[in-house]
Structures are given as structure tokens and as C-alpha cells.
Short mmCIF file of C-alpha atoms in Angstrom, two decimals:
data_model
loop_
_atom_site.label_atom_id
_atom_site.label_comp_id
_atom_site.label_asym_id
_atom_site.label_seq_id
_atom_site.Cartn_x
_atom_site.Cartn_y
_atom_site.Cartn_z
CA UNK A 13 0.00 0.00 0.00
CA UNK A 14 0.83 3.31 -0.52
CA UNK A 15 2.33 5.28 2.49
CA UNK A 16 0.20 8.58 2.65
CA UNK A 17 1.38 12.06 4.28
CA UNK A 18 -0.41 15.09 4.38
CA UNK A 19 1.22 18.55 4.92
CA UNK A 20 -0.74 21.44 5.84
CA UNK A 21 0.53 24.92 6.68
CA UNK A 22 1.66 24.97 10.25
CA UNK A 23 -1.33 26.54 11.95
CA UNK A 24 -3.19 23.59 10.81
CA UNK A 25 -1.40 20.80 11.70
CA UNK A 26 -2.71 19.57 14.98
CA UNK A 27 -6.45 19.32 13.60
CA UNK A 28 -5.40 17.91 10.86
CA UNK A 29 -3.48 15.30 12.19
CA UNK A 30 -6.42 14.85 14.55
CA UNK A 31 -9.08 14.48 11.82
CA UNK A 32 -6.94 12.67 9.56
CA UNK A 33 -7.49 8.55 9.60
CA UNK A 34 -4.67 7.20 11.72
CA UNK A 35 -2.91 5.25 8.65
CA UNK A 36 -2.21 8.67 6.85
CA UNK A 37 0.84 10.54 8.33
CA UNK A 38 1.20 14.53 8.78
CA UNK A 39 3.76 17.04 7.84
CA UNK A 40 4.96 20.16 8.26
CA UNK A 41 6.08 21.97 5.34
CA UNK A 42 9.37 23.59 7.10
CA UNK A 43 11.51 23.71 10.04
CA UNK A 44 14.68 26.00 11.13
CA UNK A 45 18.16 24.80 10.57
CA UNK A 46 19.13 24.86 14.83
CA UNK A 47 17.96 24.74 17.71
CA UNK A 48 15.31 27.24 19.53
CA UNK A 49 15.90 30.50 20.26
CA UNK A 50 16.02 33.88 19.31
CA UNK A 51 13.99 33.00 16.04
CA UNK A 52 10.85 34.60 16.01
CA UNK A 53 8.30 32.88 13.96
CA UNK A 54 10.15 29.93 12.91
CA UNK A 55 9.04 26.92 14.13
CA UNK A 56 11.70 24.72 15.24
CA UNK A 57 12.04 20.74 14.18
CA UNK A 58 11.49 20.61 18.42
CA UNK A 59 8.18 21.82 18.20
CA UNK A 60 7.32 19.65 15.60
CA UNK A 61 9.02 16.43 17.76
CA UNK A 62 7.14 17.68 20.46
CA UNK A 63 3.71 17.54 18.33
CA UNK A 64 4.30 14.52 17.36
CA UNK A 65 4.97 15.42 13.94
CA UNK A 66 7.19 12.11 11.99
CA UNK A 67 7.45 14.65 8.87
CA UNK A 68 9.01 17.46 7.38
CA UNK A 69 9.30 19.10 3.32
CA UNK A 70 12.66 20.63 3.36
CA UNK A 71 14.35 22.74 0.52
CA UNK A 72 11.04 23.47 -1.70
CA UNK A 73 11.95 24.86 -4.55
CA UNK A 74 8.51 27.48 -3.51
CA UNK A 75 11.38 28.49 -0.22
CA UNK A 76 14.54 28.37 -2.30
CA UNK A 77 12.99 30.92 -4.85
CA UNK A 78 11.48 33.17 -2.62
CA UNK A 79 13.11 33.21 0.27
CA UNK A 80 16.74 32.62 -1.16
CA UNK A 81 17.63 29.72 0.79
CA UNK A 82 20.89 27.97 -0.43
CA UNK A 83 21.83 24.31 -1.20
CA UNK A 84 23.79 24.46 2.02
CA UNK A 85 21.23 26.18 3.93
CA UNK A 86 19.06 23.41 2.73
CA UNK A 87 21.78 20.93 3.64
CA UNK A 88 22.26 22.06 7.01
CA UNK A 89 18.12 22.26 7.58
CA UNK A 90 18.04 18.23 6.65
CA UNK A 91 20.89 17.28 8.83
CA UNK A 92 19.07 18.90 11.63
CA UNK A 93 15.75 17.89 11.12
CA UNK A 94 16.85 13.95 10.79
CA UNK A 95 19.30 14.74 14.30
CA UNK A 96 16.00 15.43 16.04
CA UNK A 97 14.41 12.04 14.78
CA UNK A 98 12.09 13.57 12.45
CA UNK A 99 11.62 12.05 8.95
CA UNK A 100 12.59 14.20 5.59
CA UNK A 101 11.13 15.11 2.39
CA UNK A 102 13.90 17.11 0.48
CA UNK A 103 13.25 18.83 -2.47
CA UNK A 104 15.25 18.86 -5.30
CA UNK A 105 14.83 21.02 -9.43
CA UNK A 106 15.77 23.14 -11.51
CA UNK A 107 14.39 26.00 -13.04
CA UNK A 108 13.11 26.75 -17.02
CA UNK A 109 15.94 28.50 -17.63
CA UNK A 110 18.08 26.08 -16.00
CA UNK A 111 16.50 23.55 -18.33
CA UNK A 112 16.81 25.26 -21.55
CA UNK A 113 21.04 25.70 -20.70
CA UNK A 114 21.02 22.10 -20.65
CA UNK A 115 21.97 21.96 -16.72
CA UNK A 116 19.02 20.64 -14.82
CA UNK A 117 21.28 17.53 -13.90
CA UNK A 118 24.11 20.10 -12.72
CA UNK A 119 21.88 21.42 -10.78
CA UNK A 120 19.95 18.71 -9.10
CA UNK A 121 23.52 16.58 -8.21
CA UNK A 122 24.65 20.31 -6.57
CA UNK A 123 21.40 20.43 -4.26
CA UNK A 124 21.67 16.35 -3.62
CA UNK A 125 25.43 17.05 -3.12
CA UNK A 126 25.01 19.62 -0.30
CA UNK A 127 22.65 17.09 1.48
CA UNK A 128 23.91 14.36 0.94
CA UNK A 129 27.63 15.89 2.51
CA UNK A 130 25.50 15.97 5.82
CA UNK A 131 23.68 12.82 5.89
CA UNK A 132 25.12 9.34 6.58
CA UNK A 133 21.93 7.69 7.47
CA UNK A 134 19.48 7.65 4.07
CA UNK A 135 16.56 5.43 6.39
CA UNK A 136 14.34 8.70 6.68
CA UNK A 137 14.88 10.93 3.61
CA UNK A 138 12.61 10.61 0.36
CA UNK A 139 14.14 12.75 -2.37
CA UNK A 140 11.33 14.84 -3.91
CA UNK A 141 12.38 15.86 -7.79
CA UNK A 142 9.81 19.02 -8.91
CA UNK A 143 11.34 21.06 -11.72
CA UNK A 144 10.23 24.21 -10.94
CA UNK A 145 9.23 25.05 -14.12
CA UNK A 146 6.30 22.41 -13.74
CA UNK A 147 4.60 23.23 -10.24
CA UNK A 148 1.19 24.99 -10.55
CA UNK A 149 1.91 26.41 -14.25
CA UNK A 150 0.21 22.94 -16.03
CA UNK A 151 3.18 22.28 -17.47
CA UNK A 152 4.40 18.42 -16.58
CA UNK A 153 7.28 16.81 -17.02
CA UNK A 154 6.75 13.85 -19.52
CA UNK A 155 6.92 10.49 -17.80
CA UNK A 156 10.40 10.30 -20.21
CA UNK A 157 11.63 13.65 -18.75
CA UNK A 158 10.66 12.75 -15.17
CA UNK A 159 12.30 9.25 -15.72
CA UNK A 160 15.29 10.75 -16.68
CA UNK A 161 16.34 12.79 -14.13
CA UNK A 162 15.14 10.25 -11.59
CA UNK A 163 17.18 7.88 -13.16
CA UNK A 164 20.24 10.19 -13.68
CA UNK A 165 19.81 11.02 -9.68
CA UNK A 166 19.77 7.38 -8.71
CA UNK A 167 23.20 6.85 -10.66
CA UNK A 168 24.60 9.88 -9.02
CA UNK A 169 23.43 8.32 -5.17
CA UNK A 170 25.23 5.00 -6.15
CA UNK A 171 27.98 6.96 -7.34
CA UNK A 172 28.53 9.46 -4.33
CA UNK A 173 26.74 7.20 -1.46
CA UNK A 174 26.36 3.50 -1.81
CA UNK A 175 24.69 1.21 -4.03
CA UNK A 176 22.12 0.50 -1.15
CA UNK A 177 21.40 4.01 -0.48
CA UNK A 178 20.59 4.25 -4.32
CA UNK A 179 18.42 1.44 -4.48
CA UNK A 180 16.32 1.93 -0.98
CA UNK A 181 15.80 5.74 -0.95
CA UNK A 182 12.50 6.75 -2.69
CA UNK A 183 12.82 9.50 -5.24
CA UNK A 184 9.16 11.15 -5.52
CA UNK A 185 8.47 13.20 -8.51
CA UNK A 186 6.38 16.90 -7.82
CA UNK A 187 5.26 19.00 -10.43
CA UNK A 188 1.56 18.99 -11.83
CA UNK A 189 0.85 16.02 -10.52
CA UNK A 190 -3.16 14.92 -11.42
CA UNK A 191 -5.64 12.09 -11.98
CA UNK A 192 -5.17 12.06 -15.36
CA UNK A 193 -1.23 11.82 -16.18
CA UNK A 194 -0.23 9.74 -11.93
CA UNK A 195 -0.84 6.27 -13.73
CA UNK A 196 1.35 7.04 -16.82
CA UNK A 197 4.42 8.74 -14.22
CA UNK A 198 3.89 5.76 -11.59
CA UNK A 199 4.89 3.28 -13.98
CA UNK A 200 8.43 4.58 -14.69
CA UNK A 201 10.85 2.50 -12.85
CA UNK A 202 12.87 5.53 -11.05
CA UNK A 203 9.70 7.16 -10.00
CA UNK A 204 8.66 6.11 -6.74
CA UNK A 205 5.62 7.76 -5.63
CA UNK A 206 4.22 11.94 -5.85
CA UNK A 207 4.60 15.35 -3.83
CA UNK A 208 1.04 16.34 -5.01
CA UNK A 209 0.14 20.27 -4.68
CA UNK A 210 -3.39 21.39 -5.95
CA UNK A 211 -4.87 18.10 -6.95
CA UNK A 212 -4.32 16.81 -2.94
CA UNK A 213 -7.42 18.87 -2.05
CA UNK A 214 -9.21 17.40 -4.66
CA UNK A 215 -11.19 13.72 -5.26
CA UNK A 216 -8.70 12.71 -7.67
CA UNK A 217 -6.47 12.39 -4.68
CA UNK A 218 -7.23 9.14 -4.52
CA UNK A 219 -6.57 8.46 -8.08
CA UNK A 220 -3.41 9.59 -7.22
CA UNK A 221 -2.54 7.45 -4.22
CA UNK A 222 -4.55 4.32 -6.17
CA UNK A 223 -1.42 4.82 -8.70
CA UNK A 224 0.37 3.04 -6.68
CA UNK A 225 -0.37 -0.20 -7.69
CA UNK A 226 0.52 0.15 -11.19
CA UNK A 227 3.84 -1.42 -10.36
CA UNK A 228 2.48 -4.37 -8.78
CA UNK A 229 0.39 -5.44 -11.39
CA UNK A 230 3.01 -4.44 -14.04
#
């Protein structure tokens, strides 16, 4: 079965994780890189711990955009979040322009990189892949494109962490995600499961999460 997290904005996250059936899992969608303190308005991964809160979405492309946060930044967040206990979705694209120079990989292994210089235990990371250039414009990656860089990631995990660290850690893909292309995008072999934005809060939700089993049956 498919392992389901939902991630409201932070005010929410107590009802939600209240109202939400007990096999679905919350998360937040940020925490600060250290410790408490002198940080008003951040909530720290502590908080979340202390919530009971198992996830966090770290490095959003949505955060490095707007709010300028580095690869290292980024790198340093995930270190500190998985220290604490809690468990990691890190985000991971390039941009359109990025894409047309012909260095979305350069890109993606320099944001994995700075991660992955932090991390020595994989267990609780998923790798989210959502070229930026696809989230909330209608644009999607083709199953071939998303494939690709999944793939090309994969190689560079085996390459610059283990072989078992490549095969075990999920790479999710995010970008435009709907009922009508999740089936087509599930059944590429790199492409292990969604960060869904829009179509999360809507019935095809559960087209999405049904997509799942495409693999089995393939």
C-alpha cells in the first residue's frame, strides 16, 4: 500500500493530524536549521518532535525561490531535522531557464550534493524531484523527462553514497501532478511515488494514491 502524508501549513497541523485517519501521516512543510531560540516565527524541528509530527518538506523549490535559501542552507536544515528524529522530504529542481542551458542535472547533483555531505543515514529521507518550471503552471514533465532525471539522480546516489542508499531511498516526482497523467508517471521505474500540490485537495487524490499499484500489477 501506498504510504500517505499530508502537509498542511503549520497553523493547521494539529487538527489535521487529529481528523486525519490514523494510517495517513502529517507534515509540516518547514523547520529552522538549529535549535530554539532567538527566532521569532520559525518553528523549530522541536516543536514539531514535540507535536508529534514524523514529517518534514525541506528545501522546496517554492522556499529556495522566494526566500533565497541555499543548497547548504538546505543541507544544514536536513541534517538537523533527521538529528532530532524527524523524517525528511527534500526537495530537489531546476528551473526553465536552467533547463533550456542544458543543466538541470548540474543542478539537481549540486542540491543532492550539499545534502547528501550531511547525511550518513538515508533510512528517513525521500528525495522529492519538482522542476520548478512544472509546479502549478500545467506544465508536466513527460513520464520520459521525469524518468530521466530520476534515473540520472539514482546513478549519481550509487555513485557518491552506496549502491544500497541508491536502491532503498524513494525518489518522488512533484510537479503537476493529477488524476489524469499519476498512472502514466507511476509506472516509470525511477519514479517512486508523488509530492502532489493542488490536486491533494481534490477527489482525484485518490486516483493519485490508487497509482500506486501500477507497479504491482506491471
Amino acid at each position: 500500500t501506498a504510504e500517505v502524508v499530508v502537509s498542511p501549513p503549520f497553523v493547521f497541523l494539529p487538527l489535521v493530524k487529529t481528523t486525519l485517519r490514523p494510517d495517513f501521516h502529517v507534515a509540516a512543510q518547514n523547520c529552522w536549521v538549529k535549535n530554539g531560540g532567538a527566532y521569532t516565527g520559525e518553528v523549530s524541528a522541536e516543536m514539531l518532535v514535540n507535536l508529534d509530527i514524523p514529517w518534514v518538506i525541506l528545501g522546496h523549490s517554492e522556499r529556495r525561490s522566494l526566500l533565497k535559501e541555499s543548497n547548504d542552507f538546505v543541507g544544514d536544515k536536513v541534517a538537523y531535522a533527521l538529528a532530532k528524529g524527524l523524517k525528511v522530504i527534500a526537495c530537489v529542481g531546476e528551473t526553465l531557464e536552467q533547463r533550456e542551458a542544458g543543466s538541470t542535472m548540474e543542478v539537481v547533483a549540486a542540491q543532492t550534493k550539499a545534502i547528501a555531505e550531511r547525511v550518513t543515514d538515508w533510512t528517513n529521507v525521500v528525495l522529492a524531484y519538482e522542476p520548478v518550471w512544472a509546479i502549478g503552471t500545467g506544465k508536466v514533465a513527460s513520464p520520459a523527462q521525469a524518468q530521466e532525471v530520476h534515473s540520472e539522480l539514482r546513478d549519481w546516489l550509487q555513485a557518491n553514497t552506496s549502491p544500497e542508499i541508491a536502491s532503498t531511498t524513494r525518489i518522488i516526482y512533484g510537479g503537476s501532478v493529477s488524476g489524469g497523467n499519476c498512472k502514466e508517471l507511476a509506472a516509470k521505474p525511477d519514479v517512486d511515488g508523488f509530492l502532489v500540490g493542488g490536486a491533494s485537495l481534490k477527489p482525484e487524490f485518490i486516483d493519485i494514491i490508487k497509482s500506486a499499484e501500477v507497479k504491482k500489477s506491471s
